[in-house]
Amino acid sequence: MDSVRPSLTVNQILAILAHPEQSVFDWKRDFVPPRDEGAKGEFVKDVLAVANATAFSHDTGYVLYGVDPGRPDETLLGISVNYDDASLQQLVASTTDPPVEFLYYEVAVDDARRLGVVEVPRSRRPFHMVTRDVGKLRDGQILIRDGSQTRGVRHDDLIRLYLHPGNGYAEQLIAAAGQAANLTAAQAQGMTANLALQKHLIRQMEVISGLPPGSLG
């Protein structure tokens, strides 16, 4: 994905884990390759939920693999399996609508440990939904990351999405209403000008014809 570039370093990952309230992210102790339906559904769920949450954070979201914030003595565990980003892109593109934009990459901690990172830029087309049954996910589901949990999208989330500053929906409605009002005002001014011109032409015809003022209407 051209618009997403790897950006996290080990120190930045540690900062996110130390201050979870400042970022939209999920974490896993290890990366489970999405080869069976259950693992595919779990991966899609995590990416989709973080993507939907970025609509409110206005910032990049992450899913971090190979970490455990509950183990301060050894927070960075490392992943046991490497995986190809292209396969993950194909999986998510085939199961989400609009397709979630993301990038998967790995960050070396040392010679023996690597962390997996799913980096999700702020979504430009929320809310993303599941388009087919996969694992425990069902066609039509819409999920969102809320703090430390993943849940379904609620009515209040939809209201927040449309009214949240910067998402564009409310601004678009206001702009459209303003354009409609301007158009109506312009049309009214045009009609007034046309009526004035008609009256002027009628007065001229009366003068030329020698008719009494108002005789032609």
C-alpha atoms as a PDB file:
ATOM      1  CA  MET A   1       0.000   0.000   0.000  1.00  0.00           C
ATOM      2  CA  ASP A   2       1.753   3.143  -1.213  1.00  0.00           C
ATOM      3  CA  SER A   3       0.197   5.503   1.342  1.00  0.00           C
ATOM      4  CA  VAL A   4       1.344   3.460   4.355  1.00  0.00           C
ATOM      5  CA  ARG A   5       5.021   3.384   5.326  1.00  0.00           C
ATOM      6  CA  PRO A   6       6.678   1.425   8.157  1.00  0.00           C
ATOM      7  CA  SER A   7       7.389   3.858  10.961  1.00  0.00           C
ATOM      8  CA  LEU A   8       7.612   2.180  14.361  1.00  0.00           C
ATOM      9  CA  THR A   9      10.897   1.548  16.129  1.00  0.00           C
ATOM     10  CA  VAL A  10      11.410  -0.644  19.182  1.00  0.00           C
ATOM     11  CA  ASN A  11      11.408   2.425  21.445  1.00  0.00           C
ATOM     12  CA  GLN A  12       8.166   3.679  19.912  1.00  0.00           C
ATOM     13  CA  ILE A  13       6.562   0.275  20.456  1.00  0.00           C
ATOM     14  CA  LEU A  14       7.621   0.386  24.111  1.00  0.00           C
ATOM     15  CA  ALA A  15       6.134   3.889  24.405  1.00  0.00           C
ATOM     16  CA  ILE A  16       2.786   2.693  23.049  1.00  0.00           C
ATOM     17  CA  LEU A  17       2.735  -0.233  25.470  1.00  0.00           C
ATOM     18  CA  ALA A  18       3.613   2.055  28.378  1.00  0.00           C
ATOM     19  CA  HIS A  19       0.861   4.571  27.555  1.00  0.00           C
ATOM     20  CA  PRO A  20      -1.988   2.571  25.980  1.00  0.00           C
ATOM     21  CA  GLU A  21      -4.517   5.356  26.500  1.00  0.00           C
ATOM     22  CA  GLN A  22      -2.684   7.549  23.991  1.00  0.00           C
ATOM     23  CA  SER A  23      -2.987   5.200  21.006  1.00  0.00           C
ATOM     24  CA  VAL A  24      -5.450   2.955  19.218  1.00  0.00           C
ATOM     25  CA  PHE A  25      -3.863  -0.472  19.300  1.00  0.00           C
ATOM     26  CA  ASP A  26      -4.291  -4.146  20.059  1.00  0.00           C
ATOM     27  CA  TRP A  27      -1.572  -6.580  21.063  1.00  0.00           C
ATOM     28  CA  LYS A  28      -0.881 -10.306  20.878  1.00  0.00           C
ATOM     29  CA  ARG A  29       1.779 -12.461  22.525  1.00  0.00           C
ATOM     30  CA  ASP A  30       2.562 -14.109  19.207  1.00  0.00           C
ATOM     31  CA  PHE A  31       1.619 -13.957  15.546  1.00  0.00           C
ATOM     32  CA  VAL A  32      -0.633 -16.823  14.465  1.00  0.00           C
ATOM     33  CA  PRO A  33      -0.410 -17.258  10.676  1.00  0.00           C
ATOM     34  CA  PRO A  34      -3.936 -16.972   9.236  1.00  0.00           C
ATOM     35  CA  ARG A  35      -3.936 -20.295   7.437  1.00  0.00           C
ATOM     36  CA  ASP A  36      -7.181 -21.784   8.792  1.00  0.00           C
ATOM     37  CA  GLU A  37     -10.579 -20.088   8.965  1.00  0.00           C
ATOM     38  CA  GLY A  38     -10.343 -19.371  12.681  1.00  0.00           C
ATOM     39  CA  ALA A  39      -6.994 -17.608  12.417  1.00  0.00           C
ATOM     40  CA  LYS A  40      -8.124 -15.707   9.313  1.00  0.00           C
ATOM     41  CA  GLY A  41     -11.202 -14.419  11.127  1.00  0.00           C
ATOM     42  CA  GLU A  42      -9.137 -13.354  14.136  1.00  0.00           C
ATOM     43  CA  PHE A  43      -6.671 -11.396  12.004  1.00  0.00           C
ATOM     44  CA  VAL A  44      -9.413  -9.642  10.012  1.00  0.00           C
ATOM     45  CA  LYS A  45     -11.264  -8.794  13.242  1.00  0.00           C
ATOM     46  CA  ASP A  46      -8.200  -7.159  14.785  1.00  0.00           C
ATOM     47  CA  VAL A  47      -7.314  -5.077  11.718  1.00  0.00           C
ATOM     48  CA  LEU A  48     -10.893  -4.013  10.989  1.00  0.00           C
ATOM     49  CA  ALA A  49     -11.620  -2.996  14.599  1.00  0.00           C
ATOM     50  CA  VAL A  50      -8.499  -0.825  14.808  1.00  0.00           C
ATOM     51  CA  ALA A  51      -9.246   0.760  11.418  1.00  0.00           C
ATOM     52  CA  ASN A  52     -12.739   1.784  12.537  1.00  0.00           C
ATOM     53  CA  ALA A  53     -11.393   3.268  15.775  1.00  0.00           C
ATOM     54  CA  THR A  54      -9.004   5.538  13.858  1.00  0.00           C
ATOM     55  CA  ALA A  55     -12.024   7.479  12.581  1.00  0.00           C
ATOM     56  CA  PHE A  56     -12.221   9.030  16.055  1.00  0.00           C
ATOM     57  CA  SER A  57      -8.548   9.084  17.027  1.00  0.00           C
ATOM     58  CA  HIS A  58      -7.528  10.858  13.799  1.00  0.00           C
ATOM     59  CA  ASP A  59      -4.253   8.987  14.121  1.00  0.00           C
ATOM     60  CA  THR A  60      -2.562   5.783  13.020  1.00  0.00           C
ATOM     61  CA  GLY A  61      -3.614   2.562  14.758  1.00  0.00           C
ATOM     62  CA  TYR A  62      -1.577  -0.581  15.387  1.00  0.00           C
ATOM     63  CA  VAL A  63      -1.808  -4.275  16.133  1.00  0.00           C
ATOM     64  CA  LEU A  64       1.426  -5.359  17.839  1.00  0.00           C
ATOM     65  CA  TYR A  65       2.539  -9.000  17.781  1.00  0.00           C
ATOM     66  CA  GLY A  66       5.098 -10.610  20.061  1.00  0.00           C
ATOM     67  CA  VAL A  67       4.537  -8.345  23.063  1.00  0.00           C
ATOM     68  CA  ASP A  68       3.003  -8.612  26.527  1.00  0.00           C
ATOM     69  CA  PRO A  69       2.459  -5.327  28.434  1.00  0.00           C
ATOM     70  CA  GLY A  70       1.718  -7.347  31.565  1.00  0.00           C
ATOM     71  CA  ARG A  71       5.313  -8.579  31.749  1.00  0.00           C
ATOM     72  CA  PRO A  72       7.484  -5.530  32.475  1.00  0.00           C
ATOM     73  CA  ASP A  73      10.506  -7.804  32.947  1.00  0.00           C
ATOM     74  CA  GLU A  74      10.180  -9.099  29.379  1.00  0.00           C
ATOM     75  CA  THR A  75       7.609  -7.065  27.464  1.00  0.00           C
ATOM     76  CA  LEU A  76       9.104  -7.777  24.020  1.00  0.00           C
ATOM     77  CA  LEU A  77       8.737 -11.533  23.501  1.00  0.00           C
ATOM     78  CA  GLY A  78       9.150 -11.767  19.736  1.00  0.00           C
ATOM     79  CA  ILE A  79       7.092 -13.724  17.216  1.00  0.00           C
ATOM     80  CA  SER A  80       7.732 -17.359  16.378  1.00  0.00           C
ATOM     81  CA  VAL A  81       6.717 -17.241  12.701  1.00  0.00           C
ATOM     82  CA  ASN A  82       7.420 -14.822   9.869  1.00  0.00           C
ATOM     83  CA  TYR A  83       4.687 -14.087   7.334  1.00  0.00           C
ATOM     84  CA  ASP A  84       4.186 -12.366   3.990  1.00  0.00           C
ATOM     85  CA  ASP A  85       2.398  -9.011   3.859  1.00  0.00           C
ATOM     86  CA  ALA A  86       0.966  -9.729   0.398  1.00  0.00           C
ATOM     87  CA  SER A  87      -1.008 -12.722   1.690  1.00  0.00           C
ATOM     88  CA  LEU A  88      -2.434 -10.634   4.519  1.00  0.00           C
ATOM     89  CA  GLN A  89      -3.392  -7.846   2.125  1.00  0.00           C
ATOM     90  CA  GLN A  90      -5.284 -10.309  -0.057  1.00  0.00           C
ATOM     91  CA  LEU A  91      -7.114 -11.780   2.937  1.00  0.00           C
ATOM     92  CA  VAL A  92      -8.271  -8.422   4.320  1.00  0.00           C
ATOM     93  CA  ALA A  93      -9.177  -7.011   0.896  1.00  0.00           C
ATOM     94  CA  SER A  94     -11.394 -10.034   0.218  1.00  0.00           C
ATOM     95  CA  THR A  95     -13.254  -9.829   3.539  1.00  0.00           C
ATOM     96  CA  THR A  96     -13.787  -6.103   4.267  1.00  0.00           C
ATOM     97  CA  ASP A  97     -15.767  -3.296   2.672  1.00  0.00           C
ATOM     98  CA  PRO A  98     -14.496  -0.700   2.172  1.00  0.00           C
ATOM     99  CA  PRO A  99     -11.164  -2.581   2.107  1.00  0.00           C
ATOM    100  CA  VAL A 100      -8.984  -1.698   5.091  1.00  0.00           C
ATOM    101  CA  GLU A 101      -5.719   0.003   4.211  1.00  0.00           C
ATOM    102  CA  PHE A 102      -2.818  -1.329   6.314  1.00  0.00           C
ATOM    103  CA  LEU A 103       0.747  -2.595   6.231  1.00  0.00           C
ATOM    104  CA  TYR A 104       2.328  -5.550   7.989  1.00  0.00           C
ATOM    105  CA  TYR A 105       6.035  -5.452   8.751  1.00  0.00           C
ATOM    106  CA  GLU A 106       8.502  -6.750  11.301  1.00  0.00           C
ATOM    107  CA  VAL A 107      10.806  -4.870  13.651  1.00  0.00           C
ATOM    108  CA  ALA A 108      14.022  -6.468  14.930  1.00  0.00           C
ATOM    109  CA  VAL A 109      14.547  -6.282  18.683  1.00  0.00           C
ATOM    110  CA  ASP A 110      17.866  -8.146  18.548  1.00  0.00           C
ATOM    111  CA  ASP A 111      19.377 -11.029  16.600  1.00  0.00           C
ATOM    112  CA  ALA A 112      16.902 -13.501  18.104  1.00  0.00           C
ATOM    113  CA  ARG A 113      13.635 -11.551  18.388  1.00  0.00           C
ATOM    114  CA  ARG A 114      11.393  -9.836  15.879  1.00  0.00           C
ATOM    115  CA  LEU A 115       8.056  -8.112  16.491  1.00  0.00           C
ATOM    116  CA  GLY A 116       5.145  -8.055  14.054  1.00  0.00           C
ATOM    117  CA  VAL A 117       3.378  -4.758  13.394  1.00  0.00           C
ATOM    118  CA  VAL A 118       0.112  -4.078  11.598  1.00  0.00           C
ATOM    119  CA  GLU A 119       0.057  -0.341  10.903  1.00  0.00           C
ATOM    120  CA  VAL A 120      -3.332   1.160  10.015  1.00  0.00           C
ATOM    121  CA  PRO A 121      -3.534   4.810   8.907  1.00  0.00           C
ATOM    122  CA  ARG A 122      -6.550   6.883   9.842  1.00  0.00           C
ATOM    123  CA  SER A 123      -9.452   5.460   7.890  1.00  0.00           C
ATOM    124  CA  ARG A 124     -10.746   7.659   5.090  1.00  0.00           C
ATOM    125  CA  ARG A 125     -13.918   5.573   4.577  1.00  0.00           C
ATOM    126  CA  PRO A 126     -15.309   4.322   7.902  1.00  0.00           C
ATOM    127  CA  PHE A 127     -17.079   2.209   8.947  1.00  0.00           C
ATOM    128  CA  HIS A 128     -15.494  -0.952   7.499  1.00  0.00           C
ATOM    129  CA  MET A 129     -17.541  -4.141   7.671  1.00  0.00           C
ATOM    130  CA  VAL A 130     -17.094  -7.873   7.145  1.00  0.00           C
ATOM    131  CA  THR A 131     -18.243  -9.025   3.708  1.00  0.00           C
ATOM    132  CA  ARG A 132     -18.277 -12.802   4.167  1.00  0.00           C
ATOM    133  CA  ASP A 133     -18.282 -15.398   6.909  1.00  0.00           C
ATOM    134  CA  VAL A 134     -14.745 -16.214   8.031  1.00  0.00           C
ATOM    135  CA  GLY A 135     -13.954 -17.975  11.297  1.00  0.00           C
ATOM    136  CA  LYS A 136     -16.232 -16.489  13.967  1.00  0.00           C
ATOM    137  CA  LEU A 137     -16.927 -13.377  11.891  1.00  0.00           C
ATOM    138  CA  ARG A 138     -20.192 -13.030  10.042  1.00  0.00           C
ATOM    139  CA  ASP A 139     -21.078 -11.164   6.884  1.00  0.00           C
ATOM    140  CA  GLY A 140     -22.214  -7.625   7.747  1.00  0.00           C
ATOM    141  CA  GLN A 141     -20.473  -7.362  11.131  1.00  0.00           C
ATOM    142  CA  ILE A 142     -18.933  -3.982  12.018  1.00  0.00           C
ATOM    143  CA  LEU A 143     -16.384  -4.001  14.837  1.00  0.00           C
ATOM    144  CA  ILE A 144     -14.441  -1.266  16.626  1.00  0.00           C
ATOM    145  CA  ARG A 145     -11.547  -1.148  19.079  1.00  0.00           C
ATOM    146  CA  ASP A 146     -12.721   0.617  22.248  1.00  0.00           C
ATOM    147  CA  GLY A 147      -9.956   1.010  24.804  1.00  0.00           C
ATOM    148  CA  SER A 148      -8.717  -2.479  25.614  1.00  0.00           C
ATOM    149  CA  GLN A 149     -11.679  -4.321  24.086  1.00  0.00           C
ATOM    150  CA  THR A 150     -13.115  -5.040  20.669  1.00  0.00           C
ATOM    151  CA  ARG A 151     -16.898  -4.756  20.322  1.00  0.00           C
ATOM    152  CA  GLY A 152     -19.595  -4.286  17.752  1.00  0.00           C
ATOM    153  CA  VAL A 153     -20.426  -0.809  16.447  1.00  0.00           C
ATOM    154  CA  ARG A 154     -23.470   0.738  18.156  1.00  0.00           C
ATOM    155  CA  HIS A 155     -25.973   3.410  17.200  1.00  0.00           C
ATOM    156  CA  ASP A 156     -24.086   5.975  19.289  1.00  0.00           C
ATOM    157  CA  ASP A 157     -20.921   5.223  17.320  1.00  0.00           C
ATOM    158  CA  LEU A 158     -22.735   6.037  14.081  1.00  0.00           C
ATOM    159  CA  ILE A 159     -23.943   9.347  15.507  1.00  0.00           C
ATOM    160  CA  ARG A 160     -20.423  10.172  16.706  1.00  0.00           C
ATOM    161  CA  LEU A 161     -19.021   9.318  13.293  1.00  0.00           C
ATOM    162  CA  TYR A 162     -21.303  11.770  11.516  1.00  0.00           C
ATOM    163  CA  LEU A 163     -20.866  14.557  14.056  1.00  0.00           C
ATOM    164  CA  HIS A 164     -17.222  14.087  15.072  1.00  0.00           C
ATOM    165  CA  PRO A 165     -15.186  17.140  13.984  1.00  0.00           C
ATOM    166  CA  GLY A 166     -12.877  16.423  11.103  1.00  0.00           C
ATOM    167  CA  ASN A 167     -14.634  13.320   9.768  1.00  0.00           C
ATOM    168  CA  GLY A 168     -16.174  15.432   7.039  1.00  0.00           C
ATOM    169  CA  TYR A 169     -19.743  14.170   7.131  1.00  0.00           C
ATOM    170  CA  ALA A 170     -21.224  17.014   9.157  1.00  0.00           C
ATOM    171  CA  GLU A 171     -19.070  19.511   7.274  1.00  0.00           C
ATOM    172  CA  GLN A 172     -20.272  18.131   3.947  1.00  0.00           C
ATOM    173  CA  LEU A 173     -23.905  18.420   5.005  1.00  0.00           C
ATOM    174  CA  ILE A 174     -23.393  21.996   6.168  1.00  0.00           C
ATOM    175  CA  ALA A 175     -21.578  22.900   2.964  1.00  0.00           C
ATOM    176  CA  ALA A 176     -24.310  21.305   0.863  1.00  0.00           C
ATOM    177  CA  ALA A 177     -26.982  23.203   2.789  1.00  0.00           C
ATOM    178  CA  GLY A 178     -25.064  26.434   2.264  1.00  0.00           C
ATOM    179  CA  GLN A 179     -24.729  25.793  -1.445  1.00  0.00           C
ATOM    180  CA  ALA A 180     -28.450  25.062  -1.699  1.00  0.00           C
ATOM    181  CA  ALA A 181     -29.270  28.265   0.173  1.00  0.00           C
ATOM    182  CA  ASN A 182     -26.972  30.282  -2.101  1.00  0.00           C
ATOM    183  CA  LEU A 183     -28.555  28.731  -5.168  1.00  0.00           C
ATOM    184  CA  THR A 184     -32.060  29.559  -3.915  1.00  0.00           C
ATOM    185  CA  ALA A 185     -31.034  33.145  -3.188  1.00  0.00           C
ATOM    186  CA  ALA A 186     -29.462  33.489  -6.639  1.00  0.00           C
ATOM    187  CA  GLN A 187     -32.577  32.092  -8.285  1.00  0.00           C
ATOM    188  CA  ALA A 188     -34.765  34.558  -6.350  1.00  0.00           C
ATOM    189  CA  GLN A 189     -32.518  37.458  -7.362  1.00  0.00           C
ATOM    190  CA  GLY A 190     -32.673  36.326 -10.965  1.00  0.00           C
ATOM    191  CA  MET A 191     -36.471  36.216 -10.934  1.00  0.00           C
ATOM    192  CA  THR A 192     -36.634  39.725  -9.420  1.00  0.00           C
ATOM    193  CA  ALA A 193     -34.281  41.058 -12.094  1.00  0.00           C
ATOM    194  CA  ASN A 194     -36.336  39.434 -14.860  1.00  0.00           C
ATOM    195  CA  LEU A 195     -39.560  40.962 -13.550  1.00  0.00           C
ATOM    196  CA  ALA A 196     -37.950  44.392 -13.356  1.00  0.00           C
ATOM    197  CA  LEU A 197     -36.687  44.069 -16.927  1.00  0.00           C
ATOM    198  CA  GLN A 198     -40.129  43.026 -18.168  1.00  0.00           C
ATOM    199  CA  LYS A 199     -41.756  46.032 -16.495  1.00  0.00           C
ATOM    200  CA  HIS A 200     -39.132  48.341 -17.967  1.00  0.00           C
ATOM    201  CA  LEU A 201     -39.736  46.989 -21.479  1.00  0.00           C
ATOM    202  CA  ILE A 202     -43.510  47.344 -21.063  1.00  0.00           C
ATOM    203  CA  ARG A 203     -43.123  50.996 -19.965  1.00  0.00           C
ATOM    204  CA  GLN A 204     -40.944  51.655 -23.013  1.00  0.00           C
ATOM    205  CA  MET A 205     -43.524  50.111 -25.336  1.00  0.00           C
ATOM    206  CA  GLU A 206     -46.243  52.286 -23.765  1.00  0.00           C
ATOM    207  CA  VAL A 207     -44.126  55.420 -24.309  1.00  0.00           C
ATOM    208  CA  ILE A 208     -43.345  54.516 -27.929  1.00  0.00           C
ATOM    209  CA  SER A 209     -46.947  53.642 -28.668  1.00  0.00           C
ATOM    210  CA  GLY A 210     -48.288  56.721 -26.880  1.00  0.00           C
ATOM    211  CA  LEU A 211     -50.372  54.570 -24.577  1.00  0.00           C
ATOM    212  CA  PRO A 212     -51.240  55.599 -21.002  1.00  0.00           C
ATOM    213  CA  PRO A 213     -48.852  54.254 -18.365  1.00  0.00           C
ATOM    214  CA  GLY A 214     -49.973  50.861 -17.074  1.00  0.00           C
ATOM    215  CA  SER A 215     -52.199  50.093 -20.018  1.00  0.00           C
ATOM    216  CA  LEU A 216     -50.062  47.155 -21.128  1.00  0.00           C
ATOM    217  CA  GLY A 217     -49.866  45.713 -17.641  1.00  0.00           C
END
